Coordinates of C-alpha atoms in Angstrom, one line a residue:
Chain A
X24 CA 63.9 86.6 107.1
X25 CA 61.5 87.9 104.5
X26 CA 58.5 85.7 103.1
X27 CA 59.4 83.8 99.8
X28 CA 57.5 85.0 97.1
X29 CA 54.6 83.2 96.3
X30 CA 54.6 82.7 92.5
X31 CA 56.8 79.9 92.8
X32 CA 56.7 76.4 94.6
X33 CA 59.2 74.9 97.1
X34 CA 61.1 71.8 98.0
X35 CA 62.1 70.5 101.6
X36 CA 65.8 70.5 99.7
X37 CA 65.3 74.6 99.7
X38 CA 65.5 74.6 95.8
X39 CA 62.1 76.5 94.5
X40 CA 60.4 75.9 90.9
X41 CA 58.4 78.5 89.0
X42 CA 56.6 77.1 86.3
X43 CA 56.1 79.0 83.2
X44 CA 53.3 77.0 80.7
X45 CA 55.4 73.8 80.3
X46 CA 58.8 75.0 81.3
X47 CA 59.9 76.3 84.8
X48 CA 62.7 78.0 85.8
X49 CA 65.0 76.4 89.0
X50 CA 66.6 77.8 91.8
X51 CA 68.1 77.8 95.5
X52 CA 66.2 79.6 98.2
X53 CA 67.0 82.9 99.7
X54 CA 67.3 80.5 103.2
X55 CA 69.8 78.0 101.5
X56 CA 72.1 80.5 99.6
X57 CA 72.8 81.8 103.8
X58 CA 73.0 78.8 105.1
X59 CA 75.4 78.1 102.4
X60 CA 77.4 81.0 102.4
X61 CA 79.5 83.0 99.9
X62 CA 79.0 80.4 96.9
X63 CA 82.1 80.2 94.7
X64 CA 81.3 77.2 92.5
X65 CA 78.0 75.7 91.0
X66 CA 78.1 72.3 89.4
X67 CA 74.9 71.6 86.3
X68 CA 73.7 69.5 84.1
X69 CA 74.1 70.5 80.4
X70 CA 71.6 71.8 78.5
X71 CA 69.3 68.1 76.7
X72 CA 70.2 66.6 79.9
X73 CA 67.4 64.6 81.6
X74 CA 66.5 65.4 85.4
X75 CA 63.9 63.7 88.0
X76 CA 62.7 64.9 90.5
X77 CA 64.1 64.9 94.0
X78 CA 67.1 63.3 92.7
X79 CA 70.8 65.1 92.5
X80 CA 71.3 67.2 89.9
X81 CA 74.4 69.1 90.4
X82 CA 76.7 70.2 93.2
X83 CA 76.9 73.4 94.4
X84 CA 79.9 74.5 96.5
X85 CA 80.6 77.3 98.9
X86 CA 83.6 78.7 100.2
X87 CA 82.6 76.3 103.6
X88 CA 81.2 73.2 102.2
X89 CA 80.2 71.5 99.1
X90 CA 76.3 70.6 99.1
X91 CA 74.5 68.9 96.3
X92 CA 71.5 70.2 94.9
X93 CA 68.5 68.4 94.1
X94 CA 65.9 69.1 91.0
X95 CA 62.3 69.8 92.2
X96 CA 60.7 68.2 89.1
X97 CA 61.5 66.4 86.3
X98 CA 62.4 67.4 82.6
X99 CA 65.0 68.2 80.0
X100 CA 67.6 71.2 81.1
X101 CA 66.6 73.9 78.1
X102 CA 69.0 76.1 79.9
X103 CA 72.0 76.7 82.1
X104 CA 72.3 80.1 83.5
X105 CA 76.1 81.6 82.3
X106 CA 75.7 84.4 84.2
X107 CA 76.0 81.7 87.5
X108 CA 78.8 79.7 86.4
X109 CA 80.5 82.7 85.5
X110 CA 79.4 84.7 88.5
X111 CA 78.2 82.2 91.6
X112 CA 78.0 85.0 93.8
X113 CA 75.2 86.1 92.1
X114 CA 73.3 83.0 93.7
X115 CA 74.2 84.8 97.1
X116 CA 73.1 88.2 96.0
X117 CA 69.8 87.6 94.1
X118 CA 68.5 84.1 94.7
X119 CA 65.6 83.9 93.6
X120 CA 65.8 86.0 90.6
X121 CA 69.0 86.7 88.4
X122 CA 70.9 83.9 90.4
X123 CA 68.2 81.2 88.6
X124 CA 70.3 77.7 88.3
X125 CA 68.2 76.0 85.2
X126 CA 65.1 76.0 82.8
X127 CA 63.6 73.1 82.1
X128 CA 61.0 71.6 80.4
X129 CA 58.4 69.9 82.4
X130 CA 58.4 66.0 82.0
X131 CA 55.1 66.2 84.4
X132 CA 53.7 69.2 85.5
X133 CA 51.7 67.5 88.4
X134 CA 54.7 66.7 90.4
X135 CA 53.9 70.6 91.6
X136 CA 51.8 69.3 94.1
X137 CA 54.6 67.4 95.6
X138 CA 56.2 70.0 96.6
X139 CA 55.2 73.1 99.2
X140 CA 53.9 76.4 99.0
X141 CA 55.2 79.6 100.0
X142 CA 53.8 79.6 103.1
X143 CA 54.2 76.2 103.9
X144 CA 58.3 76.3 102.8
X145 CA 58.3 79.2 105.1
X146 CA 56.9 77.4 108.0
X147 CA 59.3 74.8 107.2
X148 CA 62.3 76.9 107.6
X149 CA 60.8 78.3 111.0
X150 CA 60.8 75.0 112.1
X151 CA 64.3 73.7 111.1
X152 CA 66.0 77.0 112.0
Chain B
X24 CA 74.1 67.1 108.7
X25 CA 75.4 65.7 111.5
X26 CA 73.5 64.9 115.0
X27 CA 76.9 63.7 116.8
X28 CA 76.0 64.0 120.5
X29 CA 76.8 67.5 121.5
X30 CA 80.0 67.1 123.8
X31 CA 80.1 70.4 126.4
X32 CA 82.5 73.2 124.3
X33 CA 84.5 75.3 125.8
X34 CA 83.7 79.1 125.2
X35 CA 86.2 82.2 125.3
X36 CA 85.6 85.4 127.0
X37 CA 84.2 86.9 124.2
X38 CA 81.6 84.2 123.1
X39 CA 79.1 86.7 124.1
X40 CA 80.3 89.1 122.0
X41 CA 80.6 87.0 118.9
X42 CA 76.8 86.4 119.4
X43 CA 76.1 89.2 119.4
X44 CA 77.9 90.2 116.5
X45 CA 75.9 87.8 114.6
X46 CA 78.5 85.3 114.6
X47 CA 77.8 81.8 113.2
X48 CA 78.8 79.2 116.1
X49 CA 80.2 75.9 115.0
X50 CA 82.3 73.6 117.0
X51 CA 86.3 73.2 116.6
X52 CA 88.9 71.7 118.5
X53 CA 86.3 71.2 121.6
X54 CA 85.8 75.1 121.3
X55 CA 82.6 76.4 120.3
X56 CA 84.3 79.3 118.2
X57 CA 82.5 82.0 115.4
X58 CA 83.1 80.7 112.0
X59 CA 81.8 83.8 110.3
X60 CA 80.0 87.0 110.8
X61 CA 79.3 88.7 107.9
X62 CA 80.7 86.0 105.4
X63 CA 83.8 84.6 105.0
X64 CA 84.7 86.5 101.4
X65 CA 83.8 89.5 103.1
X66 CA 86.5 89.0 106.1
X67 CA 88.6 87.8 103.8
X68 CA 89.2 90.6 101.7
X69 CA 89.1 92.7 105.0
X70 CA 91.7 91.4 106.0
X71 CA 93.6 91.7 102.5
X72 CA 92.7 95.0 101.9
X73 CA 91.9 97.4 105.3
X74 CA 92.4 95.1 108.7
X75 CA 90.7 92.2 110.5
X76 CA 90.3 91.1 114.3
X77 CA 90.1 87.3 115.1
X78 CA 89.2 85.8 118.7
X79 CA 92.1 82.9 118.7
X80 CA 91.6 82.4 122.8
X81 CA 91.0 78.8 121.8
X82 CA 95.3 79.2 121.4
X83 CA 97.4 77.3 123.7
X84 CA 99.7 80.0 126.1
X85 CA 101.7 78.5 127.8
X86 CA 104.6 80.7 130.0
X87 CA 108.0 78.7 130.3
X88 CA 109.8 80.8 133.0
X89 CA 112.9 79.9 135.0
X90 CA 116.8 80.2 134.8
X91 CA 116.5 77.0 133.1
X92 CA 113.4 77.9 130.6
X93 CA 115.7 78.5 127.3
X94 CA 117.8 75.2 128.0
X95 CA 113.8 73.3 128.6
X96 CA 112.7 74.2 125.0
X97 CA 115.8 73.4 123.4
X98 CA 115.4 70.1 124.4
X99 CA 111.5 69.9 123.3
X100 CA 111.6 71.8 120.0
X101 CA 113.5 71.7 116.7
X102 CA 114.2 75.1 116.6
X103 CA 117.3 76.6 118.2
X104 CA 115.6 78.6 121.0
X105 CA 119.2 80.1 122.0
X106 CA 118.8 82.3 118.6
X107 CA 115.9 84.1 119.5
X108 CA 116.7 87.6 121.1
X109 CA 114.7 88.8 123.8
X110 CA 111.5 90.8 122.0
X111 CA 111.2 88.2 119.3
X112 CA 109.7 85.5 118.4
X113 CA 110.3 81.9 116.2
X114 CA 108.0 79.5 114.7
X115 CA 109.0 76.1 115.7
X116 CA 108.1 72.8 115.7
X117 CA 107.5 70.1 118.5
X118 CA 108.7 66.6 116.9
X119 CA 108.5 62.9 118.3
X120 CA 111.2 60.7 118.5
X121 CA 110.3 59.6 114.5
X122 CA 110.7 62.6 113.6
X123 CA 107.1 63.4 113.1
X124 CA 105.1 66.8 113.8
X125 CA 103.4 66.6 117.4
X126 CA 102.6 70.8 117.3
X127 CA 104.3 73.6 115.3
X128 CA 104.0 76.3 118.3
X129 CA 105.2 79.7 118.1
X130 CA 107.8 80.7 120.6
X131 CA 108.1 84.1 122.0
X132 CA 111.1 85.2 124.2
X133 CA 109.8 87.9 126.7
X134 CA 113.5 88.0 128.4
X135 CA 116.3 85.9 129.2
X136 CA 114.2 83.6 131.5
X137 CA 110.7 84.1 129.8
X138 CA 109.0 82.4 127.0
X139 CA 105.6 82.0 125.4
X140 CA 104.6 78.9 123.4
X141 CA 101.7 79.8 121.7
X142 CA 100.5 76.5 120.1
X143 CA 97.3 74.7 118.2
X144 CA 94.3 74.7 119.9
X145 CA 93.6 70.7 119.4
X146 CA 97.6 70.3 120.7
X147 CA 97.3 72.6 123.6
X148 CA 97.1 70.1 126.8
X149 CA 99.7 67.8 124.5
X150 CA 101.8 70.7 124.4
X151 CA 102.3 71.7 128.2
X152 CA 102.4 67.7 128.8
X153 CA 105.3 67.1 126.2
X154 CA 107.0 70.1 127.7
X155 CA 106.7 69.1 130.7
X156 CA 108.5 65.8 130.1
X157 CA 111.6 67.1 129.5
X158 CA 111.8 68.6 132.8
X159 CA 115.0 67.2 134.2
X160 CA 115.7 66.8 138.1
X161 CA 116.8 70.2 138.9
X162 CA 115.8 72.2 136.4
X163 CA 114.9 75.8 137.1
X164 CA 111.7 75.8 135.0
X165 CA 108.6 76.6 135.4
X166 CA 105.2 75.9 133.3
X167 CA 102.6 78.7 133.8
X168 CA 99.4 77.4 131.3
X169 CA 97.4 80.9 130.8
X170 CA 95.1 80.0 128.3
X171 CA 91.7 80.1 131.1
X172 CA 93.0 83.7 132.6
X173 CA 93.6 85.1 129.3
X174 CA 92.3 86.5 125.9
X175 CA 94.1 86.1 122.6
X176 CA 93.5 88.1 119.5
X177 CA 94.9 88.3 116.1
X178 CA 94.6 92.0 114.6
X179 CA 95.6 91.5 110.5
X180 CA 95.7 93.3 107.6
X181 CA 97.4 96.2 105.8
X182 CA 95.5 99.0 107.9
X183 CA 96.4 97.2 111.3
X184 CA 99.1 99.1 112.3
X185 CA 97.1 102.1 111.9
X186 CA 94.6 100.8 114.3
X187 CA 96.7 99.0 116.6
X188 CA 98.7 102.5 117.4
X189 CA 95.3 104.0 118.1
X190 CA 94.0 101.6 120.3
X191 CA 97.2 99.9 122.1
X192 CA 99.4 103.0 121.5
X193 CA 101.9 104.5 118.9
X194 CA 104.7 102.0 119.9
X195 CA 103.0 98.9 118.5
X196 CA 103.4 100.3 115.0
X197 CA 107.1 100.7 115.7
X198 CA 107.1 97.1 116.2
X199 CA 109.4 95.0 114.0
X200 CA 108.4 91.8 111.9
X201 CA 108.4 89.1 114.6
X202 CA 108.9 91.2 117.4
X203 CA 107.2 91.1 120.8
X204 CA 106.8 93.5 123.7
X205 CA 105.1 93.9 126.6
X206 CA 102.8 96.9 127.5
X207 CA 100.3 97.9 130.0
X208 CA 96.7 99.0 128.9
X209 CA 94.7 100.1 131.4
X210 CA 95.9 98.5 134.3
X211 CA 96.2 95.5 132.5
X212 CA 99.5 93.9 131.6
X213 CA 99.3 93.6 127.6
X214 CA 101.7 91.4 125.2
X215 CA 101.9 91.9 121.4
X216 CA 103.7 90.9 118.7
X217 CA 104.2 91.8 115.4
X218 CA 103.0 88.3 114.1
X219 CA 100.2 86.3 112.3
X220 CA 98.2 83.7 110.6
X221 CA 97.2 85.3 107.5
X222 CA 100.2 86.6 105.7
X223 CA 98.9 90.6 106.0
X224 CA 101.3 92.7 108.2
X225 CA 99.7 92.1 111.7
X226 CA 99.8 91.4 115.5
X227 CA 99.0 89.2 118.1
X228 CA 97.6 90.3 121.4
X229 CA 97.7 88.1 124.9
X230 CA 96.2 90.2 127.5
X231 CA 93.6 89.7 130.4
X232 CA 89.7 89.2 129.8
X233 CA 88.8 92.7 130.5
X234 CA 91.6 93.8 128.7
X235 CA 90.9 91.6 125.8
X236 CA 87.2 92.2 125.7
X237 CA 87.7 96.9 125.8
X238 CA 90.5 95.8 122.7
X239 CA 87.9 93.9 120.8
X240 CA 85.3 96.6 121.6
X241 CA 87.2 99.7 120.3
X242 CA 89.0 97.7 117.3
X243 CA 85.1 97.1 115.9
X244 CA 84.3 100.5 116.8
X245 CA 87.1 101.7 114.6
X246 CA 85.4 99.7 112.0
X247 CA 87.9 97.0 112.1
X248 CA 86.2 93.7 110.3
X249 CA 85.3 90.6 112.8
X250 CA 86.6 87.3 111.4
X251 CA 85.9 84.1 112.1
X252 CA 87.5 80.7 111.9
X253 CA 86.6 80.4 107.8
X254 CA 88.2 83.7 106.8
X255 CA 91.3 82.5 108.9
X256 CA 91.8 79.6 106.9
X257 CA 91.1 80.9 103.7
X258 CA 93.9 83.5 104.1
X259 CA 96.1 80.8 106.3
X260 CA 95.8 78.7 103.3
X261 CA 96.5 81.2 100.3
X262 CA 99.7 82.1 102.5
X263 CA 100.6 79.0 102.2
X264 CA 101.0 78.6 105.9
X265 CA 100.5 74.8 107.4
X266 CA 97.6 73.3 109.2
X267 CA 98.7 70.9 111.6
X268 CA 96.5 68.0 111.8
X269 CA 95.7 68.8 107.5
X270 CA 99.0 69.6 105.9
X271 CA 101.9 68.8 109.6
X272 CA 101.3 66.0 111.9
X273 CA 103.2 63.1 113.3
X274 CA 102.8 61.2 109.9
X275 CA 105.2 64.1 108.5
X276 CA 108.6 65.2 109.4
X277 CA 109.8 68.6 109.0
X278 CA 111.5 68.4 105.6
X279 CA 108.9 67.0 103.3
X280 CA 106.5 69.7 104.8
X281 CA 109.0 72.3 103.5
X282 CA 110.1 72.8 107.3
X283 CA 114.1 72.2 107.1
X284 CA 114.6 75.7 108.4
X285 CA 112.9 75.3 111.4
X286 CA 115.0 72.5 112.2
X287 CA 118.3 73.5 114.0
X288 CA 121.3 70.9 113.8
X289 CA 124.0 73.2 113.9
X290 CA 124.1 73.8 117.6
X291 CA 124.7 70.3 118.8
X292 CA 121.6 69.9 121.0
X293 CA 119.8 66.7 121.7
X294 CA 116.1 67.4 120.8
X295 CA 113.5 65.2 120.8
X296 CA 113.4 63.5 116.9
X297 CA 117.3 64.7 116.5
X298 CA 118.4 61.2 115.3
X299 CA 115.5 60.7 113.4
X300 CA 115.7 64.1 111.6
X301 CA 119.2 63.6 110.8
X302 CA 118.9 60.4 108.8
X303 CA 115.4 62.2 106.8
X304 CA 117.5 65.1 105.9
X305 CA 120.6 62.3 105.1
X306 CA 118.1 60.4 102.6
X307 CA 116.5 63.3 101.2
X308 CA 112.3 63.2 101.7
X309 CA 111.1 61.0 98.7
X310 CA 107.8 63.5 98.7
X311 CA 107.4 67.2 99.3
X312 CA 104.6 69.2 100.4
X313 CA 103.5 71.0 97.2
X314 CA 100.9 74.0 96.0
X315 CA 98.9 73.8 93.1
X316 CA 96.4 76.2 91.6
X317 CA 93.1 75.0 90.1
X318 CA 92.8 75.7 86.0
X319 CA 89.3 74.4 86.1
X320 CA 86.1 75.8 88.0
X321 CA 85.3 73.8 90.9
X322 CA 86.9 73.6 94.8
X323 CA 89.4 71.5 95.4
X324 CA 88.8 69.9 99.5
X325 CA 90.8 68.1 101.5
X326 CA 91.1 64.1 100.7
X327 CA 90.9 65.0 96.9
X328 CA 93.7 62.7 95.1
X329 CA 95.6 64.1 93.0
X330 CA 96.7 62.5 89.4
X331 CA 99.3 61.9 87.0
X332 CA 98.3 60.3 84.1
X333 CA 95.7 59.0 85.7
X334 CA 97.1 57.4 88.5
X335 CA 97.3 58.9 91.9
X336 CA 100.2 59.8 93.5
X337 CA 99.1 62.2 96.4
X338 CA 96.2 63.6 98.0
X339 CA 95.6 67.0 99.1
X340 CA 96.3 67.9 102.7
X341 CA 94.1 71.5 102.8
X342 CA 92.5 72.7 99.6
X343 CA 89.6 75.2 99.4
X344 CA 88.9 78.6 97.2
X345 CA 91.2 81.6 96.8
X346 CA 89.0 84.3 97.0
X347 CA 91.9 86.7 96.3
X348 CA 92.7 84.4 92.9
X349 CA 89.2 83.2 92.3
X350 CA 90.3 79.7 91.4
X351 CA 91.0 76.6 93.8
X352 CA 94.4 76.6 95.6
X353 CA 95.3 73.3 97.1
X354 CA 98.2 71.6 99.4
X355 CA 99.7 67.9 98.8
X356 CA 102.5 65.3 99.3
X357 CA 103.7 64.8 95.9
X358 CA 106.4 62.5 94.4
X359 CA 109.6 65.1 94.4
X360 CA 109.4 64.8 90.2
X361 CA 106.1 65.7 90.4
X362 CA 106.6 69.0 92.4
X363 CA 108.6 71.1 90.1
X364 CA 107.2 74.8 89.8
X365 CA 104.5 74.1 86.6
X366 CA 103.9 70.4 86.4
X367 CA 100.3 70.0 85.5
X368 CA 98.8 67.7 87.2
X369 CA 95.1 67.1 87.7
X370 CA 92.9 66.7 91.5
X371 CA 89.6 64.2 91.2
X372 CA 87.1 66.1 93.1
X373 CA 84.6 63.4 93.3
X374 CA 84.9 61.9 90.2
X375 CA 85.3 64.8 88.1
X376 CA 89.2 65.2 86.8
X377 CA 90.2 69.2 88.0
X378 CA 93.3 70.5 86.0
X379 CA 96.3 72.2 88.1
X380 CA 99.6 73.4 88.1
X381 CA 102.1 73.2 90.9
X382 CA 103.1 77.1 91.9
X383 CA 105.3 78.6 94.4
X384 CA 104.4 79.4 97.6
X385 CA 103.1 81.8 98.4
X386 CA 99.7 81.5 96.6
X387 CA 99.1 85.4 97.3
X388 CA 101.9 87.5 98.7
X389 CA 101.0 90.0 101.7
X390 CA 99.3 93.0 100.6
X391 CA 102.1 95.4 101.6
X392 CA 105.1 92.9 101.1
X393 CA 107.3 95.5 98.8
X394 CA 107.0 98.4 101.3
X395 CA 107.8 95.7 104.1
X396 CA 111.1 93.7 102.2
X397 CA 112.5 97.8 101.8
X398 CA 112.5 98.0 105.3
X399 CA 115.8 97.0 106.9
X400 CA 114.3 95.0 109.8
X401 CA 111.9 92.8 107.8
X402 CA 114.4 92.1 105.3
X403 CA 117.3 91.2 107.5
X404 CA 114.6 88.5 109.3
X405 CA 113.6 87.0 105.9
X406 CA 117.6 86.7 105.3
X407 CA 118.5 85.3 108.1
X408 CA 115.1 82.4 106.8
X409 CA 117.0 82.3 103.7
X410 CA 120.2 81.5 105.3
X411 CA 119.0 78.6 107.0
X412 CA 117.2 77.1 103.8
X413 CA 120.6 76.9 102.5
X414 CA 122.0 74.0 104.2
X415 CA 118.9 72.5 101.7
X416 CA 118.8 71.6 98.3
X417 CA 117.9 74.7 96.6
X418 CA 114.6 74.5 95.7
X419 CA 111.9 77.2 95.3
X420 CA 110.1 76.4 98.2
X421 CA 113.2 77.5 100.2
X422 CA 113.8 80.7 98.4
X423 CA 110.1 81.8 99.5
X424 CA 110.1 80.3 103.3
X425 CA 110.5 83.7 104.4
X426 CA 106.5 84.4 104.9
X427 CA 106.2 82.1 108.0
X428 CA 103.4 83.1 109.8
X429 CA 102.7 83.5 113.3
X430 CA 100.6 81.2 115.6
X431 CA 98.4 78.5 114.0
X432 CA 94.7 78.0 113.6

């Protein structure tokens, strides 16, 4: 499997964070999205909704399983991404970039350094996989 | 996920194969089977569109041979074994003395004293031992399990035929819905039949392992797609084809399931569950097994209750993702006024309220099913399904009974 790219950071739930000033833009890793397998359904908060970190945030379903997804750091949803909800396979197709899940506005931007670095998340998959 | 002590699975003859296709392993039924290879959607619409090839050696085979074979089934099964011709085969069920759904095996007559039961993998040993017991003192009848010595594989799709002809040779193609033969490849002894699991046009194959594993070979080579177990119950389920052990088991008897027409009371026999049968199709079931169709986003699973008004009155036996429809399709016992053709209902997937509507079955007709109704053979089968239904009320699940599959998951 290819590297993850390294402008972003990384949760042990395989969701990654790319922060942007004082809103980021969420995701699933390229590593979840085939573990998961074709997704057909994603489940988020609406947009003024409050997230925090590590906790669920949404479901997001394959044609397999249903898995929930967990938010890598806290905030208020700005944005859901249509083109997901309309489209979930595009979560499968281009994880980490047009198949983006949420932006948010940071509640606390040092809650970045809970949460692993490219090369550390890749380790981490090595390891489980 | 789970870290359930790894029982020992059994493997088929062409595990090693499946890894190396890039098959993703997962355990079922005590088998460690491929659930996918390339992804599920993917095999899916192979299978829909062009032509699939599934590994289903984790079937039970069982050969019922002997003078007194056809006389053995009778008394096991539902179905009137009597009324299937040499080169066909039935789908049948297996019932307890309740009434209730032990297996729903296939049942292939090879000639007048030779019969395949192809049943569910979980059900296979349960099978051959509830067979067995109705083996009566001098009974010419024998019980030949061939599921170790053997591979079984499901070719589906509209481009099968095309495939199969190549492969097998021309006179598989020629093949009537339902119908079985017996051919050698190679110097194998090969049988096929003209049946399924995913409501394509398609065939089944029960040959030896070397036979099995050059079929598999040159199938992929013709670009056939290899499916897995995910792909098979995606298309079993938008069929509309039941799971035993989700949507049949021995808490459900034939009629509620929308099985009536596998149940055969006109001959006079004395199968297992007879009485009981009788007095459920007397009453009338109080609940039917019933389809809906999702009109919200989401993916309806098995469990899910279902809701009228808020209150539940079912729960869904299979339910999953159409990925011909692109919406949730889902199975249920419903009340029988809640089962009419439109009712909307709603499913709670956990917690959130999921709009449906109760449709026919089924959920996606075969790819090629006008070409195949035009044909005389196929049609006069689905009559003769008809027929049966009528001794039924007439209800729209009857009308469309005609797309019974072949062997289960």
């Amino acid at each position: 499997m290819a590297a993850s790219p390294d402008d972003r950071k990384y949760s042990k739930e395989h969701e990654w964070l790319k922060i942007d000033g004082d809103a980021a833009t969420i995701g699933i890793t390229d590593y979840a999205q085939h573990q998961l397998g074709d997704v057909v359904y994603v489940d988020l908060p609406e947009p003024g909704a409050t997230i925090a970190q590590f906790e669920k945030m949404g479901e997001i379903e394959s044609v397999k399983a249903v898995s929930d997804l967990f938010t890598p750091a806290s905030g208020e949803v700005l944005e859901v991404n249509q083109a997901v909800v309309e489209k979930p396979e595009v979560v499968n197709s281009d994880p980490h970039g047009a198949g983006w899940l949420l932006r948010v506005r940071l509640a606390d931007a040092s809650e970045a350094e809970k949460l692993l670095s490219a090369a550390e998340y890749d380790a981490f998959i090595a390891q489980s996989s | 996920m789970t870290d359930l002590p790894a029982p020992t699975l059994r493997k088929t003859a062409l595990f090693d194969l499946h890894e190396r296709q890039g098959g993703r392993i997962v355990p079922f039924a005590g088998w460690a089977m491929p659930v996918q290879y390339r992804g599920i959607v993917d095999e899916h619409n192979a299978v829909r569109q062009r032509a699939g090839v599934f590994d289903v050696s984790h079937m039970g085979r069982l050969f019922v041979v002997g003078a007194d074979a056809e006389r053995l089934l009778r008394s096991a099964v539902t179905y009137n074994v009597a009324k299937i011709r040499e080169g066909r085969g039935h789908y049948t069920l297996l019932c307890n003395d309740a009434g209730g759904i032990i297996d729903d095996p296939y049942i292939y007559r090879l000639d007048s004293q030779r019969f395949l039961v192809v049943g569910n993998a979980s059900n296979a040993d349960r099978d051959t031992e509830r067979v067995r017991s109705f083996v009566a003192a001098g009974m010419d009848a024998e019980l030949l399990d061939r599921q170790e010595q053997t591979v079984m594989l499901a070719v589906q799709g509209p481009a099968a035929s095309g495939h199969m002809a190549r492969v097998i040779g021309p006179e598989v193609a020629a093949l009537e819905k339902r119908a079985c033969t017996e051919l050698p490849f190679l110097q194998y002894k090969l049988f096929v039949s003209r049946t399924g699991y995913t409501g394509e046009d398609g065939f089944e194959i029960v040959t030896s392992i070397e036979a099995g594993r050059a079929i598999w070979r040159q199938l992929l080579a013709e670009g056939v797609e290899p499916c897995g177990l995910g792909a098979r119950d995606t298309l079993r389920l938008e069929a509309a084809l039941p799971l035993w052990g989700h949507d049949i088991d021995e808490t459900t008897d034939p009629y509620e399931a929308g099985l009536g027409w596998v149940v055969s009371l006109d001959d006079g026999a004395d199968f297992a569950g007879r009485a009981a049968l009788e007095l459920i199709k007397a009453a009338g079931p109080s609940r039917k097994l019933a389809h809906v169709q999702a009109l919200d986003r989401g993916v309806i699973r098995d469990g899910c209750p279902v809701l009228r008004g808020g209150a539940a009155i079912g729960a869904v036996t299979s339910g999953g993702f159409s990925p011909t429809l692109g919406t949730s399709i889902a199975m249920a016992y419903l009340p029988r006024d809640a089962a009419a053709i439109g009712t909307e209902l709603s499913v709670d997937v956990r917690g959130r309220a999921m709009r449906v509507v109760v449709v026919g079955r089924p959920f996606v007709p075969p790819a090629n099913g006008k070409q195949q109704t035009a044909k005389g053979a196929a049609g006069t089968e689905n009559r003769r399904a008809t027929t049966d239904n009528r001794q039924q009320a007439p209800t729209a699940d009857n009308r469309q009974q005609t797309t019974d599959g072949g062997a289960g998951a």
